[in-house]
Tab-separated table of C-alpha atoms in Angstrom:
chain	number	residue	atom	x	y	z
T	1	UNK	CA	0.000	0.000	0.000
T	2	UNK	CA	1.449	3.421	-0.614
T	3	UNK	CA	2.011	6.145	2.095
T	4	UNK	CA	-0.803	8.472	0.335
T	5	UNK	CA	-3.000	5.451	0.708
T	6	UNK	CA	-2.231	4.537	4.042
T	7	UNK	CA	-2.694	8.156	5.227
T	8	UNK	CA	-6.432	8.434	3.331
T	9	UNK	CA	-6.726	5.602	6.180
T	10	UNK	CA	-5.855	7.447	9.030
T	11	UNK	CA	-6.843	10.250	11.344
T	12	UNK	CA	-3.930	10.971	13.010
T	13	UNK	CA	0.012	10.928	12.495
T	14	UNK	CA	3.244	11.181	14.338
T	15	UNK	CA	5.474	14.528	14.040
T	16	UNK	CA	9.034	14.099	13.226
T	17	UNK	CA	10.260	16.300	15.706
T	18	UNK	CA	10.554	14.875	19.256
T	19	UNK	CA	8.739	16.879	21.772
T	20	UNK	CA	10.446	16.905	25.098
T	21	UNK	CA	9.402	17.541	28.558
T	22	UNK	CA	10.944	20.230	30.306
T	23	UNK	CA	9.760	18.607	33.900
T	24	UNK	CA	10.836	15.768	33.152
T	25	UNK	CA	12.796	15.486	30.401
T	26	UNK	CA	10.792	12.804	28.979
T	27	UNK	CA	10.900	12.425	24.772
T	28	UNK	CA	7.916	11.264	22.900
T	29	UNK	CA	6.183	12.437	19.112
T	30	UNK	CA	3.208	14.417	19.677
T	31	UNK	CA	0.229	13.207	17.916
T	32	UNK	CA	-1.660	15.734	15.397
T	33	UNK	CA	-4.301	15.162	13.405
T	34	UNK	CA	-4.437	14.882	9.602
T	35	UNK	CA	-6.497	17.931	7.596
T	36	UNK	CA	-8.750	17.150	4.784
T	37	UNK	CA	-9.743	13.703	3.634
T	38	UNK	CA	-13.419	13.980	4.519
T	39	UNK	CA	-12.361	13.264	7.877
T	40	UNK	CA	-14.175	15.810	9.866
T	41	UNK	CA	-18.130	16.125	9.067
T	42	UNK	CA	-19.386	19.237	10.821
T	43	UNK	CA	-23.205	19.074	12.756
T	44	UNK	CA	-24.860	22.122	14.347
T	45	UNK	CA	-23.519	24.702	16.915
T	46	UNK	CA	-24.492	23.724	20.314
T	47	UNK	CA	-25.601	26.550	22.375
T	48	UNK	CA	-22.480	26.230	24.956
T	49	UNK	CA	-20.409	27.125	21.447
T	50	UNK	CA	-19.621	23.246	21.152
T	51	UNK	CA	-19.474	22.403	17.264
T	52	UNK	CA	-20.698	19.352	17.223
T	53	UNK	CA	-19.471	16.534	14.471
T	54	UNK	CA	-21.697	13.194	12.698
T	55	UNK	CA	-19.764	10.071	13.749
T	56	UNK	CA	-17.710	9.578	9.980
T	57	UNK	CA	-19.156	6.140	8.013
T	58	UNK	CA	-14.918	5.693	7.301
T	59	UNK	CA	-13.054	7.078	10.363
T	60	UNK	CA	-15.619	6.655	13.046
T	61	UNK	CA	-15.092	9.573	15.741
T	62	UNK	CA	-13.419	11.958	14.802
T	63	UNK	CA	-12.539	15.093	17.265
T	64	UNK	CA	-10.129	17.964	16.680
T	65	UNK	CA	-10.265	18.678	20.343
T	66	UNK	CA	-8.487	14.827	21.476
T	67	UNK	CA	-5.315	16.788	19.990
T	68	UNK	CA	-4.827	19.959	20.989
T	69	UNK	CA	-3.485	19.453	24.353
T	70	UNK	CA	0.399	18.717	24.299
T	71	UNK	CA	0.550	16.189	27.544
T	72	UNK	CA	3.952	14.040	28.982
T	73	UNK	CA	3.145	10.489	28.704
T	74	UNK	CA	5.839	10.120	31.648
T	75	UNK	CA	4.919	12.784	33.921
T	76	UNK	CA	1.654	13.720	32.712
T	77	UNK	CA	2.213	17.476	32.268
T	78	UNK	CA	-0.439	19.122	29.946
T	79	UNK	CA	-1.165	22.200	28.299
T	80	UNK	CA	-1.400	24.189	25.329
T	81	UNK	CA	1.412	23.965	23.139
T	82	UNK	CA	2.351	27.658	22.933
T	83	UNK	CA	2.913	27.530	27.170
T	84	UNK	CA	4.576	24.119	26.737
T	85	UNK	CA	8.238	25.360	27.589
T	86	UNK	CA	6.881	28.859	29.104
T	87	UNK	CA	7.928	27.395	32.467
T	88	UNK	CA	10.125	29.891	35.542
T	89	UNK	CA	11.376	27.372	38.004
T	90	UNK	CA	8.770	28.092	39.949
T	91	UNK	CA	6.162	26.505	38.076
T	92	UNK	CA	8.561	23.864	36.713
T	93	UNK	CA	9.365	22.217	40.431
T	94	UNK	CA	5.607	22.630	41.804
T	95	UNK	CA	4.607	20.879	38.598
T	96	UNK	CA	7.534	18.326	39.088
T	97	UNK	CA	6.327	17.914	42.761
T	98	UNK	CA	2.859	17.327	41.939
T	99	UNK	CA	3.005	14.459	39.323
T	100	UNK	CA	2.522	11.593	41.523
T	101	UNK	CA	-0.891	13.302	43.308
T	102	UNK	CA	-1.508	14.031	39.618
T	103	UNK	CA	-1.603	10.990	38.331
T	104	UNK	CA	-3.470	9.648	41.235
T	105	UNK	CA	-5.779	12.152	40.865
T	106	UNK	CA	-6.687	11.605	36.451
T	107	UNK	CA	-6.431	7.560	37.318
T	108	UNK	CA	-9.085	8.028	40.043
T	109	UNK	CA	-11.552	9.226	37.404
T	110	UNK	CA	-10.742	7.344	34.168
T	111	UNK	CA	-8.266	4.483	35.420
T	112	UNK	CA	-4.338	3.943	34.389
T	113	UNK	CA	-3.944	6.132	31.369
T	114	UNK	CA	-1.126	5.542	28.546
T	115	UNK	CA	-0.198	8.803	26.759
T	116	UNK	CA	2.198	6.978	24.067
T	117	UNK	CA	-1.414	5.356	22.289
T	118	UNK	CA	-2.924	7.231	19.873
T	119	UNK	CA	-5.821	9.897	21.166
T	120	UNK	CA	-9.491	8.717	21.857
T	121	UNK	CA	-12.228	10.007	23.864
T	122	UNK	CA	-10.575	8.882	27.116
T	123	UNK	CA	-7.050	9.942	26.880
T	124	UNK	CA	-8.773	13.570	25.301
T	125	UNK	CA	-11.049	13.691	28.193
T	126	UNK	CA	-8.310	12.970	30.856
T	127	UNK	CA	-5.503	15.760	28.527
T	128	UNK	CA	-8.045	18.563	29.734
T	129	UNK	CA	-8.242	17.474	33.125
T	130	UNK	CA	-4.753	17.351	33.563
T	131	UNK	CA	-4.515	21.091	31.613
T	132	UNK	CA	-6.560	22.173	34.464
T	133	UNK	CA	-4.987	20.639	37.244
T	134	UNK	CA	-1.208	22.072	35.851
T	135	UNK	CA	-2.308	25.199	35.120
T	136	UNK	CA	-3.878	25.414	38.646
T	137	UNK	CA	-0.077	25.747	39.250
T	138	UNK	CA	1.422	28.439	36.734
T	139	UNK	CA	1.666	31.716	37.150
T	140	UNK	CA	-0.055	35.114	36.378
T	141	UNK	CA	2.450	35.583	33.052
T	142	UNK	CA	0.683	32.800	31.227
T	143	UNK	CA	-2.663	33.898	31.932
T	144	UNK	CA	-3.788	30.342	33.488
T	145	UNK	CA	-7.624	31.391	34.584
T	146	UNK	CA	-8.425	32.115	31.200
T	147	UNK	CA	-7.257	28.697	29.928
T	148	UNK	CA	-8.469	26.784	32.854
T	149	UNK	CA	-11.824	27.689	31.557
T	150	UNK	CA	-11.346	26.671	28.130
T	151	UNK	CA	-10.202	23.208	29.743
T	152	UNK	CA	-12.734	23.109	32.109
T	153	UNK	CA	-15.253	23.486	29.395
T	154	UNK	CA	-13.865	21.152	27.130
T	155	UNK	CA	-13.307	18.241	29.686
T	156	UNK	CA	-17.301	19.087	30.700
T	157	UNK	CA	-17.918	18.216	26.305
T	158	UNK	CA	-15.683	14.936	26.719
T	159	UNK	CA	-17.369	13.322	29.830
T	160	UNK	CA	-21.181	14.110	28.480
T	161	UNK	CA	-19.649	12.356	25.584
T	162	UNK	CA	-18.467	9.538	28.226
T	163	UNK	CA	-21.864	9.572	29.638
T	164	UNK	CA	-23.556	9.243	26.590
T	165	UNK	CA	-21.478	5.929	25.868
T	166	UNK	CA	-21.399	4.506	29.858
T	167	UNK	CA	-24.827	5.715	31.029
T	168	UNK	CA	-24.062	4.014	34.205
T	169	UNK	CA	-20.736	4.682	35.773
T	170	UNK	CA	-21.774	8.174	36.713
T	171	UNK	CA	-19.709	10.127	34.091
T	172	UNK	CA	-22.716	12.797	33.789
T	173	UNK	CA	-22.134	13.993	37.837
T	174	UNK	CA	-18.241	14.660	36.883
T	175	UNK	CA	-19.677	16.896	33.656
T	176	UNK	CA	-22.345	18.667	35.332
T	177	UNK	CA	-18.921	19.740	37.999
T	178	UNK	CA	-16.479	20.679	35.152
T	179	UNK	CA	-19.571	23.106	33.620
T	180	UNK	CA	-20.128	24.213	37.402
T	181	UNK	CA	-16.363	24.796	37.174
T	182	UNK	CA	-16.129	26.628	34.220
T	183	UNK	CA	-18.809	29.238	34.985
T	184	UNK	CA	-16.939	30.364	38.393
T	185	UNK	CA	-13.884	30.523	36.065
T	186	UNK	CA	-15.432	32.464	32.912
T	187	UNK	CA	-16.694	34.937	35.893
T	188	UNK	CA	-12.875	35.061	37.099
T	189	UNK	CA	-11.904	36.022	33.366
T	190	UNK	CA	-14.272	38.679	32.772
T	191	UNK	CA	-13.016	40.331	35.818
T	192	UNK	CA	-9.739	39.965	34.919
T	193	UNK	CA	-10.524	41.672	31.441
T	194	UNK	CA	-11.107	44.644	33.507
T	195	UNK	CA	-8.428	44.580	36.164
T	196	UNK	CA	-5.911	43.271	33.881
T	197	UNK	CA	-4.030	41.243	36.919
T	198	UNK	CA	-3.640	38.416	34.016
T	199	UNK	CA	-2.531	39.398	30.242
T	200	UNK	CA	-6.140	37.715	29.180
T	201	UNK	CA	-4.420	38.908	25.591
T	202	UNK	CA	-2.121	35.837	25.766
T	203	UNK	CA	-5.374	33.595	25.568
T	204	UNK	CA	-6.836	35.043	22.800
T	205	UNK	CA	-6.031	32.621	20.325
T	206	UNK	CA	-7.415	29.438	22.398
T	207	UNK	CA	-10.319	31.379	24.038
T	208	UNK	CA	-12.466	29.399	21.463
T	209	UNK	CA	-13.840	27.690	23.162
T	210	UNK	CA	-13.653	25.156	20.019
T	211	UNK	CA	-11.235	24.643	17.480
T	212	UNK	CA	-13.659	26.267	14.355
T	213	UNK	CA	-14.389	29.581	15.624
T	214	UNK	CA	-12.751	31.340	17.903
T	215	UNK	CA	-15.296	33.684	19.271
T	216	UNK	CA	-12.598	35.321	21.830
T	217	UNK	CA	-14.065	37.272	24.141
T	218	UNK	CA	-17.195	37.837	22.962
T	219	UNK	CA	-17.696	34.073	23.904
T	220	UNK	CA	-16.026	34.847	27.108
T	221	UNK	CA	-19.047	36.873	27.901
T	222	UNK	CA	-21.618	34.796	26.047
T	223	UNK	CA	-20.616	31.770	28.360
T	224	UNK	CA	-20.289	33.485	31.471
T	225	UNK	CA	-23.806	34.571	31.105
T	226	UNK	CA	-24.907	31.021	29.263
T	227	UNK	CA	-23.153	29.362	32.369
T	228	UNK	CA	-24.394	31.445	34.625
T	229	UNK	CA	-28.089	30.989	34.015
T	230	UNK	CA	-28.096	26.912	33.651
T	231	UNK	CA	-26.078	26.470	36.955
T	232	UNK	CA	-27.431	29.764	39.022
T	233	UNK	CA	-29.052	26.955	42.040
T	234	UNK	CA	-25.557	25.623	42.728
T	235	UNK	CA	-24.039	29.052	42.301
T	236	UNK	CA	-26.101	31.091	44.438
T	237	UNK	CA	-28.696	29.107	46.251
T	238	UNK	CA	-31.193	31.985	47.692
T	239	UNK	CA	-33.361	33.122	45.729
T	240	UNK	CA	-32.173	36.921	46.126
T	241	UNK	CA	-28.364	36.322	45.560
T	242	UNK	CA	-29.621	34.255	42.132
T	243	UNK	CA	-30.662	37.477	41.356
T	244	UNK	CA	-27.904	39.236	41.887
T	245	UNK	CA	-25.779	37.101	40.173
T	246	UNK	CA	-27.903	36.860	37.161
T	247	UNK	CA	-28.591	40.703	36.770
T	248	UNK	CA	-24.465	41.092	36.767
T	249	UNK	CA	-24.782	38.429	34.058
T	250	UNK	CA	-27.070	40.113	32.102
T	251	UNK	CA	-25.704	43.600	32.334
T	252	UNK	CA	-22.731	42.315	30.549
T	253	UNK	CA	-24.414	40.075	28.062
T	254	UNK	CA	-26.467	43.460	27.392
T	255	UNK	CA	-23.524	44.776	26.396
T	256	UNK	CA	-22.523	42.456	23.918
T	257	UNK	CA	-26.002	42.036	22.728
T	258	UNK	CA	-25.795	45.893	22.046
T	259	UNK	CA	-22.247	46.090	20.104
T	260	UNK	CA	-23.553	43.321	17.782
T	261	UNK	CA	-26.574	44.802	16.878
T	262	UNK	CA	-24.487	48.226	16.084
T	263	UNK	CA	-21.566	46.225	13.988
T	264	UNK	CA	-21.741	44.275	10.931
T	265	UNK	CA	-18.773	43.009	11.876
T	266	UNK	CA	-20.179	40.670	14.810
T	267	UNK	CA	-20.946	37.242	13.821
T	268	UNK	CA	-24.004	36.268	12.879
T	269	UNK	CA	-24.547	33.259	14.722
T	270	UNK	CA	-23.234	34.489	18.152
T	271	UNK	CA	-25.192	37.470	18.028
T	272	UNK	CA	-28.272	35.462	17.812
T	273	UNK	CA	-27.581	33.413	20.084
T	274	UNK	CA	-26.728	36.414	22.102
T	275	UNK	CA	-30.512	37.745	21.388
T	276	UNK	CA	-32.325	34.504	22.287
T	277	UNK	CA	-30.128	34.557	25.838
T	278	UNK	CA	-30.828	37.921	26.515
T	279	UNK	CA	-34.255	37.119	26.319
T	280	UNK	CA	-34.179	34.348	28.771
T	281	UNK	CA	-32.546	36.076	31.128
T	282	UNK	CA	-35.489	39.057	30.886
T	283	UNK	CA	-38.142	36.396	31.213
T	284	UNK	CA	-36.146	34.618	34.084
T	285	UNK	CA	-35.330	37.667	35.918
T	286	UNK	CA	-38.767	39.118	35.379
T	287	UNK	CA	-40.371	35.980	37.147
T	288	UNK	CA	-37.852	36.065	40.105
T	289	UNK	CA	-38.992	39.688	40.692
T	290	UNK	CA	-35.729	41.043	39.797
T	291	UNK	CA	-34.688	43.513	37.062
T	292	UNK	CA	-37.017	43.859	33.670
């Protein structure tokens, strides 16, 4: 069979290059995915900004996301490629000096894990998890809040994917926890847009929160306000801080709502989205007895 052929066969490849660790030293060939080929059939736009894909007749699953994370198959350090060597000594020992809770921690949830196979819905579950966990332990330079949400996010995607195929082993608690998650940490972002105590610049790029559109921080705000609304009873259980919480929410969302509506350059499908949200929140608020 010829290498062309062989590739048309295959979702992923090796890369040349040898990645190494800088915690640990460790060498291995980062998987990426191949482009093209049919592989990747796109569905509809979920309204957490998820792009959902059809399961491909040829390649099966197929998920941009099981490759994005750049994780040690040794020491299981993970995060986005550009921060992969970004590491003062700081961050490089407490990461060192966490890997064996670390591992205890991802194998607790999804059993022994082995980063050298190629990606699936497991090991691209478990590559988020442990982006949050490491980043929990870098500093302010990298901006790590802003990409802890985009891996908390993500992770919450994989395990609802987890559930859907083991409806029994209680995958859908551990996704209902990683949206709770991300909500808190989309409302840390937006702060720090304003304060500016992280360079929230630096996660521009990989705000996404998918790999097809990156709606940056417009879907920083959509999502805080999204998350906000569909997890306000474990956020703020009285009734009167709910609506607090969700008129903050909504006073930002307002604001995006308004800048779309004034610039053809918005995109179109966000800024409906936007609309339909906005209109929730109204009818939600307006039943609570809070702001109209």
């Amino acid at each position: 069979m010829s290498q062309a052929a062989a590739q048309s066969k295959k979702v992923s490849f090796r890369a040349k290059e040898s990645t190494v660790c800088p915690i640990c030293d460790e060498n291995h060939q980062k998987e990426q995915m191949f482009q093209g080929g049919g592989r990747l059939i796109a569905g509809k736009l979920a309204q957490d900004l998820r792009r959902l894909y059809e399961k491909n007749k040829k390649f099966g699953r197929v998920s941009p996301l099981d490759y994005v994370m750049t994780v040690c198959p040794r020491c299981l350090y993970s995060s986005f490629p550009k921060d992969w060597n970004s590491l003062n000594p700081a961050d490089n020992e407490a990461i060192r000096m966490a890997t064996d809770s670390r591992r205890s921690y991802i194998e607790k949830i999804l059993g022994p894990l082995d980063f050298t196979q190629d990606r699936q819905i497991v090991l691209g579950a478990a590559s988020y998890l442990l982006g949050m966990d490491c980043y929990q332990l870098r500093g302010a330079s990298v901006a790590p809040t802003p990409k802890k949400a985009v891996c908390a996010i993500r992770a919450a995607w994989f395990f609802s994917d987890l559930h859907d195929e083991f409806p029994h082993i209680g995958y859908d608690k551990i996704r209902d926890l990683l949206y709770q998650k991300a909500a808190v940490i989309y409302g840390y972002t937006l702060e720090l847009m304003q304060n500016g105590n992280e360079p929230v610049d630096q996660a521009a790029g990989i705000l996404g929160p998918d790999t097809d559109n990156n709606w940056g921080f417009d879907g920083v705000i959509y999502l805080n306000a999204f998350l906000t609304k569909k997890f306000k009873d474990q956020m703020a259980p009285k009734p009167e801080d709910q609506v607090l919480l969700l008129s903050r929410a909504k006073r930002t969302l307002a604001r995006l709502y308004g800048s779309g509506k004034a610039s053809k350059g918005k995109p179109g499908p966000i800024v409906e989205m936007t609309r339909e949200l906005y209109d929730e929140y109204n009818t939600i608020l307006e039943a609570m007895g809070g702001e109209k």
